[in-house]
Short mmCIF file of C-alpha atoms in Angstrom, two decimals:
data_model
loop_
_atom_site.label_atom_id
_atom_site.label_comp_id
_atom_site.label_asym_id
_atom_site.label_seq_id
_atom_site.Cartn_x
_atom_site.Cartn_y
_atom_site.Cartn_z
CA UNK Y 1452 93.75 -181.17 125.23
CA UNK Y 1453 95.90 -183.67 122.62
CA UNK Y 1454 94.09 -182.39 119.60
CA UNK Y 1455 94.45 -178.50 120.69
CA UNK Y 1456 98.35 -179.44 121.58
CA UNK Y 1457 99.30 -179.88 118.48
CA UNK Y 1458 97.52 -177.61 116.70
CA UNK Y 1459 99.02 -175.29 118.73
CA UNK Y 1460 102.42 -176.85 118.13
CA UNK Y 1461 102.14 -176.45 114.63
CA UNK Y 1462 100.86 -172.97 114.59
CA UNK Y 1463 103.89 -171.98 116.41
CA UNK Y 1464 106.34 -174.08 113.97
CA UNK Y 1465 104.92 -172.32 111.00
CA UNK Y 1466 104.19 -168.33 112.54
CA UNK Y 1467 108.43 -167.49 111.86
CA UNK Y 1468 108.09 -168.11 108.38
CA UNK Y 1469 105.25 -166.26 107.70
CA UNK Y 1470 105.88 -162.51 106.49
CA UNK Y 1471 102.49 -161.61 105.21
CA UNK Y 1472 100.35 -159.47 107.85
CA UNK Y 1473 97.10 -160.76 107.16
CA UNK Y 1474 98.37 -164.46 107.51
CA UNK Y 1475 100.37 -163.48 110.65
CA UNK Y 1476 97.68 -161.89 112.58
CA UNK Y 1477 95.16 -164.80 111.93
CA UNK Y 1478 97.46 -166.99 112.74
CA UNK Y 1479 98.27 -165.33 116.24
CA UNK Y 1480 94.61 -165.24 116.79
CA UNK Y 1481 94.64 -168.92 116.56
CA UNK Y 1482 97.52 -169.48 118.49
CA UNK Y 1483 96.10 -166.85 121.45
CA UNK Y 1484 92.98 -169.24 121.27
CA UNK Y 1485 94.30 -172.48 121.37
CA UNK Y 1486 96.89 -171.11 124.35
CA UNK Y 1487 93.11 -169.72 126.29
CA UNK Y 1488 92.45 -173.12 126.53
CA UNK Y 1489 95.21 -174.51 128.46
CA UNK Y 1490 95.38 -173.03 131.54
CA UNK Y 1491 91.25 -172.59 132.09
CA UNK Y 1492 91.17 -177.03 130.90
CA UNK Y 1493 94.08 -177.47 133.71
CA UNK Y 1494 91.87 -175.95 136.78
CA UNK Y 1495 89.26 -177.57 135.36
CA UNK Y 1496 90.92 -181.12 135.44
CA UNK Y 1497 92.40 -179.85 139.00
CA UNK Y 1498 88.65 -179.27 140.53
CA UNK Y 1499 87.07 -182.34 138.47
CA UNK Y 1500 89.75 -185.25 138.88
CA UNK Y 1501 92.11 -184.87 141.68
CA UNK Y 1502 91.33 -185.85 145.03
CA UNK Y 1503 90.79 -182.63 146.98
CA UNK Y 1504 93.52 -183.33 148.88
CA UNK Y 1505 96.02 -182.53 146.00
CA UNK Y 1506 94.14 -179.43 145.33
CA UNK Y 1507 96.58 -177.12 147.30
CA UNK Y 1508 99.32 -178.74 145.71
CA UNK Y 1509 98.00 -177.86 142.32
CA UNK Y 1510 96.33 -174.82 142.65
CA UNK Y 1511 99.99 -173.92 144.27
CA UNK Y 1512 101.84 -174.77 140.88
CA UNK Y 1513 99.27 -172.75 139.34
CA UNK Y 1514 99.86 -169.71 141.58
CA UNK Y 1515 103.71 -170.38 141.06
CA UNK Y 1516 103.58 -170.56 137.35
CA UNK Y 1517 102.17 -167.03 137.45
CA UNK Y 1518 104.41 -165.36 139.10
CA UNK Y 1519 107.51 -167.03 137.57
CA UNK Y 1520 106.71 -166.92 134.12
CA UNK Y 1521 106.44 -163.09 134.50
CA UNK Y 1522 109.82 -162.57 136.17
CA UNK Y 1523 112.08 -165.18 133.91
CA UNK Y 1524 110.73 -164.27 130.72
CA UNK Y 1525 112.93 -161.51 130.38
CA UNK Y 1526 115.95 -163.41 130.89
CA UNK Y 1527 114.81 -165.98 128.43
CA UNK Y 1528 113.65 -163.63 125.93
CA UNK Y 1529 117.37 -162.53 125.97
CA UNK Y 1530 118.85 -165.59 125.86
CA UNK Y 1531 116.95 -166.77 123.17
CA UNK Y 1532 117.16 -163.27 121.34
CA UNK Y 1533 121.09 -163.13 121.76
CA UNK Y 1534 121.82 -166.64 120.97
CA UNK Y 1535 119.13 -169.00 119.38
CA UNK Y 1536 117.27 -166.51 117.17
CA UNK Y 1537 113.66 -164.51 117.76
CA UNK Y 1538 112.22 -167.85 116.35
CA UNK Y 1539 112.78 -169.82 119.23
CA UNK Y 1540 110.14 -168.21 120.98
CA UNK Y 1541 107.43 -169.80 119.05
CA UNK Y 1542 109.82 -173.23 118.18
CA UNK Y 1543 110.24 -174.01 122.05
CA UNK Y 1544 106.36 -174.27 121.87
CA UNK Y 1545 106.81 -177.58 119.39
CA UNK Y 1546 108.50 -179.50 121.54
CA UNK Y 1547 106.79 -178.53 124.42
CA UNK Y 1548 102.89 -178.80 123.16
CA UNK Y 1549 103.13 -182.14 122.56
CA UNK Y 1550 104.74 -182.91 126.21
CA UNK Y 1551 101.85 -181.52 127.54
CA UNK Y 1552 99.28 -183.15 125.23
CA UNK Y 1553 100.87 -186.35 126.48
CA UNK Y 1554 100.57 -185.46 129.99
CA UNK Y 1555 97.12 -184.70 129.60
CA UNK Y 1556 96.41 -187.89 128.03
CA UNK Y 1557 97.98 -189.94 130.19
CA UNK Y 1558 97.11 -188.47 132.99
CA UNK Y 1559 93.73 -187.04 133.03
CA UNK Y 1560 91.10 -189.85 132.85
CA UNK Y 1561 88.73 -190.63 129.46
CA UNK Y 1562 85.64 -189.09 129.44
CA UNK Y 1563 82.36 -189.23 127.35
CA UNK Y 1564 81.27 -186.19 125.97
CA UNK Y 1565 78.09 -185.32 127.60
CA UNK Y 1566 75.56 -184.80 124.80
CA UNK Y 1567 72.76 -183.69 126.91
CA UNK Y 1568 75.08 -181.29 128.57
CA UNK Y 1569 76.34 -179.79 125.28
CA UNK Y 1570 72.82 -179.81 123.63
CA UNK Y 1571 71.12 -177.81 126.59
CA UNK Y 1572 74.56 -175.64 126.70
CA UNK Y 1573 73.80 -171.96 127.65
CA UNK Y 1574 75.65 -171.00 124.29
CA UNK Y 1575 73.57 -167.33 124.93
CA UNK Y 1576 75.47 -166.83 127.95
CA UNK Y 1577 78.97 -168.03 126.87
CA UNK Y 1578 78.59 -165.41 123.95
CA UNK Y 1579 77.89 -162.69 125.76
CA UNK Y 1580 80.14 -163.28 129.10
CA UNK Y 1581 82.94 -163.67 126.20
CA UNK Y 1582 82.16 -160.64 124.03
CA UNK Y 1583 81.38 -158.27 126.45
CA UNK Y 1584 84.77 -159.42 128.73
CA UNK Y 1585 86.81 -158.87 124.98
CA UNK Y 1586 85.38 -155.43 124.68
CA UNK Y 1587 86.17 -154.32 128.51
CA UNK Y 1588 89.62 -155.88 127.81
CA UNK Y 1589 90.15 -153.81 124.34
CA UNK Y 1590 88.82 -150.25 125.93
CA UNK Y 1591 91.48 -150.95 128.99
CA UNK Y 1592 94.34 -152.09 126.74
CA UNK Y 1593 94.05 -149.13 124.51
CA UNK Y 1594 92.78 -146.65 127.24
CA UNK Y 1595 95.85 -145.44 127.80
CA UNK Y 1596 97.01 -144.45 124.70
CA UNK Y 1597 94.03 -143.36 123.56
CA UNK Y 1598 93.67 -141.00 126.90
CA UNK Y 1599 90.81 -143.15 128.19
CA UNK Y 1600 87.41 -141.26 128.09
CA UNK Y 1601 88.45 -138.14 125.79
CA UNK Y 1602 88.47 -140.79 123.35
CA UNK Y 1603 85.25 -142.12 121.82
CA UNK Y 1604 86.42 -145.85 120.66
CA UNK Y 1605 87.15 -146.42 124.41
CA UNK Y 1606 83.85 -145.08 125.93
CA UNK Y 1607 81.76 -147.23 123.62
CA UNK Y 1608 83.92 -150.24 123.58
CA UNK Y 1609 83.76 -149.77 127.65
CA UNK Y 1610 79.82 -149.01 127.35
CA UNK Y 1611 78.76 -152.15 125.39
CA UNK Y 1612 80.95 -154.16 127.20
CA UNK Y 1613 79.72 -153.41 130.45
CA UNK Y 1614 76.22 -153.18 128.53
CA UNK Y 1615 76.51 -157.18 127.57
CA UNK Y 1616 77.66 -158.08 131.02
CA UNK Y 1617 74.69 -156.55 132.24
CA UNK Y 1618 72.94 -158.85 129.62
CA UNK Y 1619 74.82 -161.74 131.03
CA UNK Y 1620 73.93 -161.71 134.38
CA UNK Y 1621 70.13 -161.26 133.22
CA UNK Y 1622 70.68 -164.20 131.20
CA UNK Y 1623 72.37 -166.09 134.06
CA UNK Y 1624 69.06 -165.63 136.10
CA UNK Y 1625 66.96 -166.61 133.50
CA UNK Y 1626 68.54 -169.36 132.00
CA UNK Y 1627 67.38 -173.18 133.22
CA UNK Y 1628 71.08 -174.37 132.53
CA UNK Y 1629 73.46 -171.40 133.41
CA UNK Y 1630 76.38 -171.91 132.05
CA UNK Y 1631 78.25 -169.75 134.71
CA UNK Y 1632 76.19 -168.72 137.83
CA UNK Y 1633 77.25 -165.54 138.93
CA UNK Y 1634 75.64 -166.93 142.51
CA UNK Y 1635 78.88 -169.07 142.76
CA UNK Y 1636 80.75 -166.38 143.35
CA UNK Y 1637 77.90 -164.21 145.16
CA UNK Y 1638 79.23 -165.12 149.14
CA UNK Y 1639 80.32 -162.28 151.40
CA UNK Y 1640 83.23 -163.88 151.84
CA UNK Y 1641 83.98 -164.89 148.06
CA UNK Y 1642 83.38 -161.34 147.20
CA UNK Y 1643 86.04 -159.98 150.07
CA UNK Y 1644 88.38 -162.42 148.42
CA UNK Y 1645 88.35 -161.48 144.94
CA UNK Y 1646 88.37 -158.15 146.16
CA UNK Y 1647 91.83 -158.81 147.74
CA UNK Y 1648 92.69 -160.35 144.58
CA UNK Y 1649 92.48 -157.31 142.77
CA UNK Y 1650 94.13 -155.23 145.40
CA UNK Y 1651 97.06 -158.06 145.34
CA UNK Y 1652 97.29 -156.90 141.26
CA UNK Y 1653 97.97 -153.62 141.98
CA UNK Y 1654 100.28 -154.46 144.80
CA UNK Y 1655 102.22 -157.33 142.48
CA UNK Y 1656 103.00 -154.16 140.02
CA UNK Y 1657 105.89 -153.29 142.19
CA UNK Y 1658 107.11 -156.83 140.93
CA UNK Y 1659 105.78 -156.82 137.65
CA UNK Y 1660 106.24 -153.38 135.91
CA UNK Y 1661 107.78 -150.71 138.63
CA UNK Y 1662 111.29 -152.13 139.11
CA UNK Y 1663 111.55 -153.15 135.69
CA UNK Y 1664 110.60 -149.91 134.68
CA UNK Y 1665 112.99 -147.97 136.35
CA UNK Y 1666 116.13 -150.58 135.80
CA UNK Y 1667 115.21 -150.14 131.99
CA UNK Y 1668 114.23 -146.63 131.40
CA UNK Y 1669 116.93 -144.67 134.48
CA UNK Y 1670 119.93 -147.57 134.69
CA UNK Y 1671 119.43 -148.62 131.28
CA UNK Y 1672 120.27 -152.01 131.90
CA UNK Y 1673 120.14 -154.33 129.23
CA UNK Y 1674 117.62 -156.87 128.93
CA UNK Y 1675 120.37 -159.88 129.85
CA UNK Y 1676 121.61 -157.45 132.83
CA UNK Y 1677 117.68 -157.14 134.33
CA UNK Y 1678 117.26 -160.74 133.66
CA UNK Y 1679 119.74 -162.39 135.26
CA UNK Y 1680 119.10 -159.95 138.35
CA UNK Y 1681 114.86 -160.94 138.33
CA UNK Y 1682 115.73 -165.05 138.35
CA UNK Y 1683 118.51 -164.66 140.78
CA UNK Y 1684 116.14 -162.39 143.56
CA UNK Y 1685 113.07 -163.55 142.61
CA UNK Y 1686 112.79 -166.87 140.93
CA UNK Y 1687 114.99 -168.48 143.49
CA UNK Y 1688 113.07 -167.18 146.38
CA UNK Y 1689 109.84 -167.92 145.12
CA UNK Y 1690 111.08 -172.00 143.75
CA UNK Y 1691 112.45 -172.16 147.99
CA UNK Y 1692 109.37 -170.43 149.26
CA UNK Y 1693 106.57 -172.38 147.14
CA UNK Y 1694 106.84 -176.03 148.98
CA UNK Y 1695 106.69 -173.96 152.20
CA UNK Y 1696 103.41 -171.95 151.04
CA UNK Y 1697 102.21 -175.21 150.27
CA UNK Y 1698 103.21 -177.12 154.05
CA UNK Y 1699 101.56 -173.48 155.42
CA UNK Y 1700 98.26 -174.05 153.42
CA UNK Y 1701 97.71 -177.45 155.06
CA UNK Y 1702 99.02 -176.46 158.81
CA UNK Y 1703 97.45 -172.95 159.37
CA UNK Y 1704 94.83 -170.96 158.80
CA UNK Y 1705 95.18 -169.15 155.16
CA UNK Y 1706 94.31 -166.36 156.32
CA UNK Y 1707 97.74 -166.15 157.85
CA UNK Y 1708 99.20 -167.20 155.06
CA UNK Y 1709 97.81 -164.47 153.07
CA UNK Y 1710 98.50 -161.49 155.78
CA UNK Y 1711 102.11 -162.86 155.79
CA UNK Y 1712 102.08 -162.71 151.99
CA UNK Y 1713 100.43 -158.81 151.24
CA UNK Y 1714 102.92 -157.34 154.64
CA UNK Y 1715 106.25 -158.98 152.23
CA UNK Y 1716 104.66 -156.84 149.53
CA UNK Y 1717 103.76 -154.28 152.02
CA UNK Y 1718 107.04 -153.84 153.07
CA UNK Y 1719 109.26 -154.06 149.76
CA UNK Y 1720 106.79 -151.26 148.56
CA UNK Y 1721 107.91 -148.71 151.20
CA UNK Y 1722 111.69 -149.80 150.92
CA UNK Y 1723 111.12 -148.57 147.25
CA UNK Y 1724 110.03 -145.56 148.47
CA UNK Y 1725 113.36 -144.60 148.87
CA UNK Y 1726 113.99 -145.18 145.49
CA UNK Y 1727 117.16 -142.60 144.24
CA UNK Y 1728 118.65 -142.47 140.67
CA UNK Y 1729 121.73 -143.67 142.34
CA UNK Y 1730 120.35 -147.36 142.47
CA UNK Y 1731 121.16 -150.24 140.52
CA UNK Y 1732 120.41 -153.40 139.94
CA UNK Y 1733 121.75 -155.18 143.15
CA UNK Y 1734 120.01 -152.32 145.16
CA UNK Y 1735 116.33 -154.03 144.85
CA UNK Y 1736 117.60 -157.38 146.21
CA UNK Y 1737 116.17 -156.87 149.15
CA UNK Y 1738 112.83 -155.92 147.32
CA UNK Y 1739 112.83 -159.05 144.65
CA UNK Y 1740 113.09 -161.35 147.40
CA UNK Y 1741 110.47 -160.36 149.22
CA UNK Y 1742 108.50 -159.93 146.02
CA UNK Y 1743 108.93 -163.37 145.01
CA UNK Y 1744 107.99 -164.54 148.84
CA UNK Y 1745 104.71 -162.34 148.68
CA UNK Y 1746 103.66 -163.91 145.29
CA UNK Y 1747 103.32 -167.32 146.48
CA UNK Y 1748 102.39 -166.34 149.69
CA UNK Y 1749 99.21 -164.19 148.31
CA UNK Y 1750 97.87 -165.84 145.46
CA UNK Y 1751 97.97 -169.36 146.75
CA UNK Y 1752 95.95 -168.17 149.63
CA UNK Y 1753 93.51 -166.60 147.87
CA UNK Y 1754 92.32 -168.88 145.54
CA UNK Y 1755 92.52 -171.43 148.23
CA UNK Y 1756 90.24 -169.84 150.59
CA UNK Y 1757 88.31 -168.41 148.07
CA UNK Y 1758 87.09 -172.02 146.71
CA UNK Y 1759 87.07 -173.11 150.70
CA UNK Y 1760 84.24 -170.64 151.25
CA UNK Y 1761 82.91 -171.31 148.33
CA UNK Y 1762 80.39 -175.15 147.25
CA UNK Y 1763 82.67 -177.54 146.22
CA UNK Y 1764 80.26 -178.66 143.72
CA UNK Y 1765 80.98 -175.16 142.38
CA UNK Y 1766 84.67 -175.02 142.17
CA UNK Y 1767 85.26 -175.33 138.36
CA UNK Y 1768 82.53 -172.04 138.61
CA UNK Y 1769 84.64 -170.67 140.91
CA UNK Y 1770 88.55 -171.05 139.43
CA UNK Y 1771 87.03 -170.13 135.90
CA UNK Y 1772 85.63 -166.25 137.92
CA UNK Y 1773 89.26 -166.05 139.16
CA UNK Y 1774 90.85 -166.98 135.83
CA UNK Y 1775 88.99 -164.26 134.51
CA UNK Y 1776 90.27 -161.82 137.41
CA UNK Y 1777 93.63 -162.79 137.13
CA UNK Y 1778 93.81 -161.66 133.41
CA UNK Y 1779 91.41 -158.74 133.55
CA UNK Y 1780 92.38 -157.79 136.64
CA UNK Y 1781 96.02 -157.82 135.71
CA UNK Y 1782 94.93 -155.88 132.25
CA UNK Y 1783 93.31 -153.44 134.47
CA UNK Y 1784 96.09 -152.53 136.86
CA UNK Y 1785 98.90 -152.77 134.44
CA UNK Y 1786 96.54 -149.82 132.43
CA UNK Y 1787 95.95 -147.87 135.61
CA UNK Y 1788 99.26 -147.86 136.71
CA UNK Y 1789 100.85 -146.57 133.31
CA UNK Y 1790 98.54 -143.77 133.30
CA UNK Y 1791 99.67 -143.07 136.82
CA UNK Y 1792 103.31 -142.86 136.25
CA UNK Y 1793 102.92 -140.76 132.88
CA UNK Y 1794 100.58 -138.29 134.79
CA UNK Y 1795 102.73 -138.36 137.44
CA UNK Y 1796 105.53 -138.24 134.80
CA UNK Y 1797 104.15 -135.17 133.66
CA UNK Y 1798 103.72 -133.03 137.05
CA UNK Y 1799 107.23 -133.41 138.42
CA UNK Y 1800 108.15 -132.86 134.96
CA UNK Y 1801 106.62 -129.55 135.26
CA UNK Y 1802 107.58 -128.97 138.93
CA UNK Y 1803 110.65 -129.53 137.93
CA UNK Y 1804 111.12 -127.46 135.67
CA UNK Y 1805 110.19 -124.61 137.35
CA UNK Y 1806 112.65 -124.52 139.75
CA UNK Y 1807 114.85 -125.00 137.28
CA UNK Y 1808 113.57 -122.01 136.16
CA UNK Y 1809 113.76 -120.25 139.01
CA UNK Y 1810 117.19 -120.81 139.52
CA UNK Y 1811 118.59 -119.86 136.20
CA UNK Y 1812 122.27 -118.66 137.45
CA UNK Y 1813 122.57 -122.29 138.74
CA UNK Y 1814 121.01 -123.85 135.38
CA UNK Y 1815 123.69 -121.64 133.41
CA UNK Y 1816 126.58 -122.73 136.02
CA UNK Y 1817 126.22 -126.45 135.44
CA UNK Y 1818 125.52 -125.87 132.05
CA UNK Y 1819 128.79 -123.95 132.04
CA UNK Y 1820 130.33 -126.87 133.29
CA UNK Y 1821 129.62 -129.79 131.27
CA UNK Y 1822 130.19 -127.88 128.32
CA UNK Y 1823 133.88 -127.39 129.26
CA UNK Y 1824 134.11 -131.20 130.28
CA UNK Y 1825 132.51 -131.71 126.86
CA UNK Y 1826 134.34 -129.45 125.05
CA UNK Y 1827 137.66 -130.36 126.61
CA UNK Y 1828 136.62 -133.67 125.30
CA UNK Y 1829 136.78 -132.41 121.66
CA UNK Y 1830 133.09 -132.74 121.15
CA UNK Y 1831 131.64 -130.31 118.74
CA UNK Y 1832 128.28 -128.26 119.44
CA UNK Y 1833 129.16 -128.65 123.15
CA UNK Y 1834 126.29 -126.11 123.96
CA UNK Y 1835 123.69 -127.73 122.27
CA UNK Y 1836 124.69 -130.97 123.71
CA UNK Y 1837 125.07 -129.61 127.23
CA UNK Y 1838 121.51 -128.62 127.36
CA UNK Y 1839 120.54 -132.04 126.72
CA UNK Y 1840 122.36 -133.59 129.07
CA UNK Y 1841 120.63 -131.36 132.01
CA UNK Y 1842 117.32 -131.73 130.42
CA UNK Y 1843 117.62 -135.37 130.26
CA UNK Y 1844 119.04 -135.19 134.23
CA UNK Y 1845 115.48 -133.19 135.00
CA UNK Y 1846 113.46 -136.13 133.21
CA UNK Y 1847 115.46 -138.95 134.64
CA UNK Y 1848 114.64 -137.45 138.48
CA UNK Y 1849 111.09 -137.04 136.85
CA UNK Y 1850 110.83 -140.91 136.02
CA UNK Y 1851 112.35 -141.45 139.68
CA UNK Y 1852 109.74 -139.19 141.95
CA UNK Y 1853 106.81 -140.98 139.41
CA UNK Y 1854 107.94 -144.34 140.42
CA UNK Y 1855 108.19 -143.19 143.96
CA UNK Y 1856 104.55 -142.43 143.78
CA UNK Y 1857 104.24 -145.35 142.50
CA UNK Y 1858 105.62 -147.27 145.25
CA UNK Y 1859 103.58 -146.05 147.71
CA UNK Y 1860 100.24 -146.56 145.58
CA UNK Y 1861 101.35 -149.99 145.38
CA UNK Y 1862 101.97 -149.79 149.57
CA UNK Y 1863 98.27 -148.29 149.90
CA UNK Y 1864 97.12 -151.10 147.95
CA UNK Y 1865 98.64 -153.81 150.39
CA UNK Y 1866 97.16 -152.18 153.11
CA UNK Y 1867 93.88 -151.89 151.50
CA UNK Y 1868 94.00 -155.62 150.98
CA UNK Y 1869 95.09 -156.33 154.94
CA UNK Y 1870 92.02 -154.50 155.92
CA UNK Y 1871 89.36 -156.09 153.25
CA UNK Y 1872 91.14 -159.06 154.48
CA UNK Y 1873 89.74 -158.37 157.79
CA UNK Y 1874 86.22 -158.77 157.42
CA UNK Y 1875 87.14 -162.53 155.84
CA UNK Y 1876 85.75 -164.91 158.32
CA UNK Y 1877 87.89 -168.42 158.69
CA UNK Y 1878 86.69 -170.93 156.20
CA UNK Y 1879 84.76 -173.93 157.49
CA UNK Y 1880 87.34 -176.68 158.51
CA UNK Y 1881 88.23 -179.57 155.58
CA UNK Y 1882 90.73 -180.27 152.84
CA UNK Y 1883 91.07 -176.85 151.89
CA UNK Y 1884 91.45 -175.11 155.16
CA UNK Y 1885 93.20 -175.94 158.20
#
């Protein structure tokens, strides 16, 4: 972890003063490396060296990290942007690599490198679970704007990714020393879990992307404006509601936990349902708040009781599967959901406008009228103008009814979770599980 640290920290000092491409993108290719390591070295010091007591504790400022990294960054982006410079982004990285390389040091006990370990390493396996994971992840990322299967690149980036995953788990079968065994994850209940895991993706995206989306693209709020809202409704909540997820974890069955967690998203979905182009800002505080509760209260539990059903001996096998879901997975949802609100997008669009259509004599009224107001303004080409004004009214009620939609996919998802959730039985009684 030192050595990587401050590789990483120099990266980062030298990336703003680059301005050739070629140098640029290899060195963000480093720097996405060296920051893959991080997070997957942390659960693995988590499941290896702490007492399994702490493990809720841990796993908790794991979960937590998650979900408030994604709703402050925009308020830090800004602040940086407006204040320190773009360049910050990468500089705040120098001082903080080495704090954590310290950390690590200091706090994670010396180990021998296991030779035998490393010589007998299923390298076979590592290259294809990694290759054929980066080639699902590309034909996702760039589904979308490609227009997903009509598009060759993604159908055989998707093929011989799923193609070398195939390979893997042949190879995990085969191999004396597998390097991951897919059987650590193979449990009823594991598989119910991660299963809720992926429905608690899609259900986050009401967090994550939908009421971003429409305080950026309807209010047109500024970036400091949306900020300062997110770590006000949902950063605070989830800092206040994280030692209590924690005291929960320890006290009552997670399942609990997690049903208390998916109904907070559950619920803030169909309160968005009402979503009107008349909202702002402080209209989704009831919505962030119980965002930020259901993050903690849903992750948390579902690693938790995912490892508690799980061998112990297995854990690091375990956390590095849902490391793998919780970027994929995310990948996946954020893709599926875009192509959802721009197809969506696209039919009210149309629906729209053919009642607008229909009702010409009212089209030309209020066209009519801003035109005056316009025109009594002093504004030349008032016509022209006009039109676009009530064009852009029909798209803006467009982006509204497709984030509706949205809203309740997101509310399906929550209850799709509650009842996979169901057939979870309660994990055996020890650290992990009350």
């Amino acid at each position: 972890m030192v050595v990587p640290a401050l590789l990483y920290a120099f990266v980062s000092a030298i990336i703003p003063f680059t301005h050739t491409f070629d140098v640029l993108f290899a060195l963000h290719v480093v720097h996405g490396a060296l920051l893959g390591l991080f997070v997957p070295a942390t659960l693995m010091i988590i499941f290896r060296n702490l007492p399994i007591k702490w493990w809720v504790t841990a796993i908790a400022l794991y979960a937590f990290r998650t979900a408030f990294t994604q709703n402050s960054g925009t308020a830090l982006l800004d602040f940086y942007v407006q204040h320190l410079g773009w360049q910050f982004l990468y500089w705040q990285d120098v001082a903080l690599a080495p704090v954590m390389g310290m950390l690590a040091f200091f706090g994670a006990p010396r180990e021998e490198v296991n030779r035998d370990l490393l010589h007998h390493a299923d390298w076979g396996g590592m290259i294809l679970f990694g290759t054929s994971i980066t080639m699902v992840f590309v034909a996702v990322d760039q589904g979308n704007r490609l227009d997903w299967f009509e598009n060759g690149f993604v159908v055989s980036t998707l093929l011989a990714g799923m193609t070398l995953f195939v390979a893997f788990l042949i190879n995990e079968k085969l191999a004396e020393r597998p390097w991951a065994s897919i059987g650590a994850i193979g449990g009823r209940n594991l598989v119910l879990m991660l299963t809720v895991g992926m429905f608690y993706m899609m259900a986050a995206l009401s967090n994550t992307m939908l009421t971003t989306n429409y305080l950026t693209t309807v209010t047109q709020l500024r970036p400091e404006q949306i900020g300062t809202t997110l770590i006000q409704w949902v950063c605070i909540p989830l800092v206040i509601m994280c030692p209590f997820a924690i005291w929960a974890m320890h006290r009552i069955d997670g399942r609990i936990v997690l049903m208390i967690g998916l109904s907070c998203f559950a619920v803030s979905a169909i309160i968005g349902t009402s979503l009107t182009s008349q909202w702002n800002g402080d209209s989704f505080r009831t919505m962030f708040v119980l965002q930020g509760a259901g993050h903690i209260l849903t992750f948390l539990p579902v690693i938790v009781v995912s490892i508690a059903h799980g061998d112990p001996k297995k854990a690091i096998a375990v956390g590095a599967y849902i490391q793998v879901l919780r970027l994929l997975g995310q990948e996946v949802a954020q893709a599926l959901m875009t192509t959802y609100l721009r197809k969506q997008e696209q039919l009210h669009s149309y629906l729209l406008g053919l009642n607008v259509e229909g009702s010409s004599q009212n089209v030309a009224s209020a066209i009519s009228t801003v035109r005056h107001s316009l025109a009594a303004a002093g504004m030349t080409n008032s016509q022209p103008r006009a039109t676009s004004i009530i064009s852009q009214l029909v798209q803006r009620q467009a982006s509204v009814l497709s984030l509706i939609d949205a809203f309740w996919l997101t509310f399906f998802c929550s209850l799709g979770a509650l009842v996979v959730m169901a057939f979870v039985q309660r994990a055996p009684r020890g650290p992990l599980s009350a």
